[in-house]
Tab-separated table of C-alpha atoms in Angstrom:
chain	number	residue	atom	x	y	z
A	1	MET	CA	70.262	-4.940	4.786
A	2	ILE	CA	67.265	-2.975	6.131
A	3	ARG	CA	64.774	-5.418	4.563
A	4	GLN	CA	66.685	-8.392	5.959
A	5	GLY	CA	66.725	-6.849	9.413
A	6	LEU	CA	69.470	-4.735	10.914
A	7	PRO	CA	71.742	-6.415	13.463
A	8	CYS	CA	71.698	-4.964	16.968
A	9	ARG	CA	74.692	-2.677	16.769
A	10	THR	CA	75.697	0.937	16.098
A	11	PHE	CA	75.749	2.520	12.646
A	12	ILE	CA	77.272	5.910	11.751
A	13	LEU	CA	75.417	7.470	8.805
A	14	HIS	CA	77.044	10.410	7.044
A	15	GLY	CA	77.860	11.743	3.577
A	16	GLU	CA	76.854	14.424	1.112
A	17	GLU	CA	73.834	12.653	-0.445
A	18	GLU	CA	71.204	13.905	1.987
A	19	TYR	CA	68.088	12.681	0.176
A	20	VAL	CA	69.188	9.043	-0.024
A	21	LYS	CA	70.365	9.210	3.587
A	22	LEU	CA	66.934	10.461	4.671
A	23	GLN	CA	65.233	7.687	2.703
A	24	ALA	CA	67.416	5.116	4.451
A	25	VAL	CA	66.478	6.497	7.869
A	26	ASN	CA	62.789	6.506	6.915
A	27	SER	CA	63.099	2.868	5.848
A	28	VAL	CA	64.455	1.979	9.269
A	29	GLU	CA	61.576	3.793	10.967
A	30	ASN	CA	59.132	1.848	8.794
A	31	CYS	CA	60.605	-1.407	10.110
A	32	VAL	CA	58.687	-0.713	13.314
A	33	PRO	CA	54.905	-1.330	13.147
A	34	SER	CA	53.066	1.947	13.703
A	35	ASP	CA	51.219	0.650	16.789
A	36	PHE	CA	54.536	-0.135	18.500
A	37	ARG	CA	56.553	2.940	17.507
A	38	PRO	CA	55.981	4.788	20.799
A	39	PHE	CA	57.643	1.831	22.551
A	40	ASN	CA	60.209	0.540	20.054
A	41	LEU	CA	61.443	3.671	18.258
A	42	SER	CA	63.161	6.753	19.647
A	43	VAL	CA	64.098	9.662	17.375
A	44	LEU	CA	66.357	12.133	19.180
A	45	ASN	CA	67.603	15.464	17.873
A	46	LYS	CA	70.911	16.594	19.360
A	47	PRO	CA	70.449	14.662	22.625
A	48	THR	CA	72.793	14.895	25.572
A	49	PRO	CA	74.882	11.781	26.321
A	50	GLN	CA	72.526	10.968	29.213
A	51	GLN	CA	69.400	11.241	27.028
A	52	LEU	CA	70.930	8.986	24.393
A	53	TYR	CA	72.115	6.491	27.014
A	54	GLU	CA	68.636	6.217	28.524
A	55	ALA	CA	67.070	5.639	25.096
A	56	CYS	CA	69.635	2.949	24.273
A	57	GLU	CA	69.075	1.158	27.577
A	58	THR	CA	65.275	0.968	27.181
A	59	LEU	CA	64.154	-2.565	26.332
A	60	PRO	CA	61.826	-3.323	23.398
A	61	PHE	CA	58.140	-4.074	23.969
A	62	MET	CA	56.821	-7.322	22.431
A	63	ALA	CA	59.643	-7.276	19.860
A	64	ASP	CA	63.210	-8.503	19.583
A	65	LYS	CA	64.662	-5.081	18.653
A	66	ARG	CA	64.363	-1.448	19.583
A	67	TYR	CA	65.557	1.320	17.246
A	68	VAL	CA	67.207	4.575	18.346
A	69	ILE	CA	67.880	7.281	15.760
A	70	CYS	CA	70.166	10.085	16.917
A	71	ASN	CA	70.280	13.145	14.650
A	72	GLU	CA	73.520	15.010	15.417
A	73	LEU	CA	75.055	15.536	18.863
A	74	ALA	CA	74.294	18.141	21.483
A	75	GLU	CA	76.093	21.422	20.791
A	76	GLY	CA	79.168	22.064	22.869
A	77	VAL	CA	79.501	18.440	24.022
A	78	GLU	CA	82.589	16.427	23.131
A	79	ALA	CA	81.753	13.439	20.933
A	80	ALA	CA	83.883	11.149	23.114
A	81	ARG	CA	81.328	11.567	25.910
A	82	TYR	CA	78.898	9.503	23.813
A	83	ALA	CA	81.269	6.504	23.777
A	84	GLU	CA	79.345	4.638	26.491
A	85	CYS	CA	76.146	4.876	24.416
A	86	LEU	CA	77.920	3.501	21.363
A	87	ASP	CA	79.580	0.573	23.139
A	88	LYS	CA	77.337	-0.347	26.085
A	89	ARG	CA	73.798	-0.025	24.767
A	90	SER	CA	71.221	-2.756	25.330
A	91	GLU	CA	71.835	-5.901	23.280
A	92	GLU	CA	68.369	-5.417	21.734
A	93	THR	CA	69.104	-1.876	20.500
A	94	VAL	CA	69.882	-0.812	16.929
A	95	LEU	CA	71.498	2.635	17.150
A	96	LEU	CA	71.747	4.944	14.143
A	97	MET	CA	73.940	8.028	14.564
A	98	VAL	CA	72.934	10.336	11.709
A	99	PHE	CA	75.074	13.313	10.667
A	100	ARG	CA	74.464	15.948	8.044
A	101	GLY	CA	77.234	16.114	5.447
A	102	LYS	CA	80.411	14.079	5.473
A	103	LEU	CA	82.399	13.711	8.681
A	104	ALA	CA	86.024	14.796	8.584
A	105	GLY	CA	88.329	11.805	9.014
A	106	ASN	CA	89.947	13.208	12.160
A	107	LEU	CA	86.686	13.506	14.110
A	108	TYR	CA	85.890	11.071	16.913
A	109	MET	CA	82.768	9.647	15.244
A	110	ALA	CA	84.593	9.067	11.954
A	111	LYS	CA	87.400	7.257	13.772
A	112	TYR	CA	84.868	5.166	15.693
A	113	ALA	CA	83.064	4.253	12.468
A	114	ALA	CA	86.307	3.115	10.841
A	115	LYS	CA	87.505	1.146	13.862
A	116	HIS	CA	84.216	-0.696	14.433
A	117	GLU	CA	83.158	-1.056	10.778
A	118	ALA	CA	80.101	1.037	11.611
A	119	GLU	CA	80.283	3.502	8.724
A	120	VAL	CA	77.401	3.892	6.272
A	121	LEU	CA	78.631	6.487	3.772
A	122	PHE	CA	76.264	8.305	1.425
A	123	ASP	CA	78.383	9.695	-1.402
A	124	PRO	CA	76.682	11.773	-4.124
A	125	LEU	CA	75.184	9.592	-6.836
A	126	THR	CA	76.884	9.714	-10.222
A	127	PRO	CA	74.898	10.971	-13.249
A	128	GLY	CA	74.692	7.359	-14.449
A	129	GLU	CA	73.267	6.187	-11.112
A	130	LYS	CA	70.729	9.002	-11.151
A	131	ALA	CA	69.670	8.121	-14.703
A	132	GLY	CA	69.255	4.506	-13.585
A	133	TRP	CA	67.104	5.677	-10.673
A	134	VAL	CA	64.889	7.718	-13.057
A	135	ILE	CA	64.334	4.645	-15.250
A	136	LYS	CA	63.540	2.399	-12.251
A	137	HIS	CA	61.285	4.941	-10.517
A	138	ALA	CA	59.315	5.582	-13.698
A	139	ALA	CA	58.994	1.846	-14.426
A	140	GLU	CA	57.464	1.317	-10.986
A	141	ALA	CA	54.745	3.787	-12.015
A	142	GLY	CA	54.191	2.068	-15.378
A	143	VAL	CA	56.094	4.674	-17.401
A	144	ALA	CA	58.965	3.915	-19.801
A	145	VAL	CA	62.128	6.020	-20.028
A	146	ASP	CA	64.997	5.093	-22.334
A	147	PRO	CA	68.590	5.617	-21.095
A	148	SER	CA	69.357	8.641	-23.303
A	149	THR	CA	66.183	10.448	-22.179
A	150	ALA	CA	66.927	9.633	-18.541
A	151	GLN	CA	70.420	11.107	-18.948
A	152	LEU	CA	68.887	14.219	-20.542
A	153	ALA	CA	66.498	14.620	-17.610
A	154	VAL	CA	69.357	14.342	-15.119
A	155	ARG	CA	71.391	16.992	-16.978
A	156	VAL	CA	68.449	19.402	-17.191
A	157	ILE	CA	67.218	18.925	-13.621
A	158	GLY	CA	70.671	19.195	-12.065
A	159	GLY	CA	72.469	17.511	-9.209
A	160	ASP	CA	69.976	17.820	-6.337
A	161	MET	CA	68.404	14.410	-5.712
A	162	ALA	CA	65.275	15.771	-4.030
A	163	GLN	CA	64.621	17.994	-7.045
A	164	LEU	CA	65.230	15.035	-9.362
A	165	VAL	CA	62.560	13.061	-7.498
A	166	GLY	CA	60.029	15.893	-7.754
A	167	GLU	CA	60.656	16.578	-11.437
A	168	THR	CA	60.590	12.864	-12.311
A	169	ASP	CA	57.206	12.561	-10.617
A	170	LYS	CA	55.999	15.505	-12.714
A	171	LEU	CA	57.161	13.713	-15.864
A	172	ILE	CA	55.366	10.537	-14.786
A	173	ASP	CA	52.122	12.465	-14.235
A	174	TYR	CA	52.596	14.313	-17.523
A	175	VAL	CA	52.826	11.205	-19.740
A	176	GLY	CA	50.554	8.976	-17.640
A	177	ARG	CA	50.638	5.284	-16.864
A	178	GLY	CA	51.498	3.229	-19.943
A	179	GLY	CA	53.185	6.193	-21.607
A	180	ALA	CA	56.827	6.954	-22.337
A	181	VAL	CA	58.930	9.959	-21.374
A	182	THR	CA	60.442	11.581	-24.473
A	183	PRO	CA	62.953	14.435	-24.875
A	184	GLN	CA	59.964	16.577	-25.910
A	185	ALA	CA	58.238	15.756	-22.610
A	186	VAL	CA	61.373	16.726	-20.671
A	187	SER	CA	61.517	20.040	-22.541
A	188	ALA	CA	57.821	20.754	-21.965
A	189	CYS	CA	57.538	19.642	-18.345
A	190	VAL	CA	60.859	20.104	-16.564
A	191	ARG	CA	62.150	23.446	-15.364
A	192	PRO	CA	65.947	23.454	-15.474
A	193	SER	CA	67.704	23.889	-12.140
A	194	LEU	CA	69.367	27.184	-11.325
A	195	ASP	CA	72.807	25.613	-11.814
A	196	VAL	CA	71.851	24.402	-15.286
A	197	ARG	CA	70.401	27.785	-16.253
A	198	ILE	CA	73.556	29.581	-15.122
A	199	PHE	CA	75.566	27.012	-17.073
A	200	ASP	CA	73.493	27.820	-20.168
A	201	MET	CA	73.988	31.541	-19.587
A	202	LEU	CA	77.751	31.045	-19.352
A	203	ASP	CA	77.661	29.103	-22.627
A	204	MET	CA	76.059	32.110	-24.299
A	205	PHE	CA	79.010	34.282	-23.276
A	206	THR	CA	81.622	31.622	-23.974
A	207	TYR	CA	80.392	30.984	-27.500
A	208	GLY	CA	80.243	34.644	-28.532
A	209	LYS	CA	76.661	35.673	-27.686
A	210	PRO	CA	77.063	38.201	-24.848
A	211	ALA	CA	73.778	40.000	-25.597
A	212	ASP	CA	71.860	36.768	-25.048
A	213	GLY	CA	73.941	36.123	-21.941
A	214	ILE	CA	73.023	39.501	-20.426
A	215	LYS	CA	69.328	38.851	-21.138
A	216	ALA	CA	69.630	35.508	-19.372
A	217	LEU	CA	71.399	37.190	-16.421
A	218	HIS	CA	68.643	39.804	-16.099
A	219	ALA	CA	66.002	37.047	-16.191
A	220	LEU	CA	67.731	35.194	-13.350
A	221	ILE	CA	67.975	38.360	-11.230
A	222	ASP	CA	64.363	39.379	-11.980
A	223	GLU	CA	63.230	35.998	-10.640
A	224	GLY	CA	64.801	36.853	-7.291
A	225	ASN	CA	68.123	35.020	-7.577
A	226	GLU	CA	70.860	36.828	-5.665
A	227	PRO	CA	73.564	38.297	-7.936
A	228	MET	CA	76.184	37.320	-5.347
A	229	SER	CA	75.046	33.688	-5.592
A	230	ILE	CA	75.232	33.840	-9.381
A	231	ALA	CA	78.694	35.409	-9.173
A	232	SER	CA	79.827	32.703	-6.741
A	233	PHE	CA	78.603	29.961	-9.075
A	234	LEU	CA	80.278	31.593	-12.092
A	235	CYS	CA	83.505	31.914	-10.132
A	236	GLY	CA	83.338	28.193	-9.376
A	237	ARG	CA	82.765	27.392	-13.067
A	238	PHE	CA	85.745	29.494	-14.116
A	239	LYS	CA	87.906	27.751	-11.496
A	240	LEU	CA	86.812	24.422	-12.950
A	241	MET	CA	87.642	25.713	-16.420
A	242	LEU	CA	91.055	26.862	-15.186
A	243	GLU	CA	91.760	23.366	-13.882
A	244	ALA	CA	90.748	21.974	-17.267
A	245	ARG	CA	92.866	24.570	-19.087
A	246	ARG	CA	95.931	23.539	-17.124
A	247	GLY	CA	95.242	19.927	-18.065
A	248	ILE	CA	94.966	20.930	-21.725
A	249	ASP	CA	98.238	22.851	-21.502
A	250	ALA	CA	99.845	19.720	-20.031
A	251	GLY	CA	98.802	17.773	-23.124
A	252	LYS	CA	96.112	15.659	-21.458
A	253	SER	CA	93.071	14.334	-23.328
A	254	LYS	CA	89.482	15.341	-22.564
A	255	ARG	CA	88.842	11.990	-20.886
A	256	GLU	CA	91.960	12.310	-18.723
A	257	VAL	CA	91.147	15.871	-17.687
A	258	ALA	CA	87.507	15.130	-16.840
A	259	ALA	CA	88.424	12.010	-14.857
A	260	ALA	CA	91.016	13.870	-12.782
A	261	MET	CA	88.593	16.625	-11.762
A	262	GLU	CA	86.212	16.301	-8.822
A	263	GLY	CA	82.449	16.387	-9.240
A	264	ASN	CA	80.032	15.719	-12.073
A	265	ARG	CA	81.678	14.262	-15.184
A	266	TYR	CA	79.164	16.042	-17.452
A	267	ALA	CA	80.080	19.393	-15.865
A	268	ASN	CA	83.780	18.564	-16.134
A	269	GLU	CA	83.500	17.788	-19.836
A	270	LYS	CA	81.584	21.043	-20.440
A	271	ALA	CA	84.314	22.895	-18.544
A	272	TYR	CA	86.937	21.248	-20.751
A	273	ASP	CA	85.149	22.303	-23.966
A	274	ALA	CA	84.709	25.873	-22.745
A	275	ALA	CA	88.292	26.109	-21.409
A	276	ARG	CA	89.682	25.531	-24.895
A	277	ARG	CA	88.509	29.054	-25.785
A	278	PHE	CA	90.389	30.747	-22.933
A	279	THR	CA	93.945	31.176	-21.792
A	280	SER	CA	94.883	30.595	-18.161
A	281	ASP	CA	95.510	34.323	-17.713
A	282	GLU	CA	92.024	35.188	-18.981
A	283	LEU	CA	90.417	32.745	-16.588
A	284	LEU	CA	92.500	33.979	-13.648
A	285	LYS	CA	91.403	37.535	-14.387
A	286	LEU	CA	87.718	36.589	-14.458
A	287	ILE	CA	88.065	34.608	-11.228
A	288	ALA	CA	89.758	37.529	-9.462
A	289	LYS	CA	87.087	40.018	-10.522
A	290	LEU	CA	84.180	37.764	-9.589
A	291	SER	CA	85.816	37.051	-6.220
A	292	ASP	CA	85.687	40.800	-5.502
A	293	THR	CA	81.880	40.872	-5.743
A	294	SER	CA	81.206	40.146	-2.053
A	295	TYR	CA	83.769	42.691	-0.844
A	296	LEU	CA	82.431	45.458	-3.089
A	297	LYS	CA	78.860	44.662	-2.037
A	298	ILE	CA	79.711	44.792	1.674
A	299	THR	CA	81.628	48.063	1.361
A	300	GLY	CA	78.867	49.604	-0.742
A	301	ALA	CA	81.331	50.466	-3.498
A	302	VAL	CA	78.998	49.108	-6.148
A	303	LYS	CA	75.682	47.296	-6.548
A	304	ASP	CA	76.524	43.643	-6.971
A	305	ASP	CA	74.141	43.124	-9.919
A	306	LYS	CA	75.698	46.031	-11.816
A	307	TYR	CA	79.204	44.902	-10.943
A	308	LEU	CA	78.504	41.369	-12.122
A	309	GLU	CA	77.168	42.688	-15.424
A	310	MET	CA	80.190	45.000	-15.748
A	311	VAL	CA	82.654	42.118	-15.201
A	312	LEU	CA	80.933	39.992	-17.825
A	313	LEU	CA	80.798	42.816	-20.359
A	314	GLU	CA	84.422	43.837	-19.803
A	315	HIS	CA	85.687	40.562	-21.194
A	316	ASP	CA	86.095	40.208	-24.947
A	317	TRP	CA	83.537	37.503	-25.737
A	318	LYS	CA	84.172	37.388	-29.446
A	319	GLN	CA	84.036	33.850	-30.788
A	320	GLN	CA	87.510	32.642	-29.865
A	321	PRO	CA	89.276	29.873	-31.794
A	322	VAL	CA	89.799	26.573	-30.060
A	323	ARG	CA	93.250	26.563	-28.443
């Protein structure tokens, strides 16, 4: 749509995929020749209704369109006060209302977007879509990546799209134009994301190697990662595993359980495999103890890094049979 030329109307951009959203906004900005941007492009950050109205009423200079990009609304101002800007802008104005995150359905801007078919939603890309992006991006630089290697890169790098872009560019530079990215190149060049490393640490505990798990925990803390953040992530993983465990207890298949859970399918399937080695009661106990980390840190009852280690070591991590 951007390449074909946006119609003169209002668009509401929101959603959790921030990187792709930013790229879309940048593409719109690039529609305006650099020499004419001072006249035909306004980028406003949290403007008042009056500031936005004035920008939308300004006519283009030696062009048929003028672009206005509004990043968020002014703090403390009701969204309904911007209605005149949305509905009565100049006929030559393309207005982009850009919001961080996903708008709740009951908010004024979300309702406006639905009513006027103005919504441009940026949902998180699926692992398959990200793997496809890796293949396409590398091909544009003259580098080959097969689907299985692209999927491996996505799993290792993690869910953040901006990080995926940076690490993919590193892989491209590593193999060079005309080369091919291999699993060995991914292993040598890509640093796993924090989420992936915590996942790997949890696997060490889950599959009966607590000593290795503690070493991995110490390495994460020594690198400056906050123990409370690690505890919060682990708590989230155990909650995911509890959801999977309940699906298992209900007699559902791995595919059914993973499909019913929110988020990354790869993470859901890992949670399913790990959950088969726990009972619901065991998972509830771990969740409760990890949830106490913030409270105990704030009250000074215990150092959070020591408490986190204590919680992990208290559990019996002997290799449990699949249940």
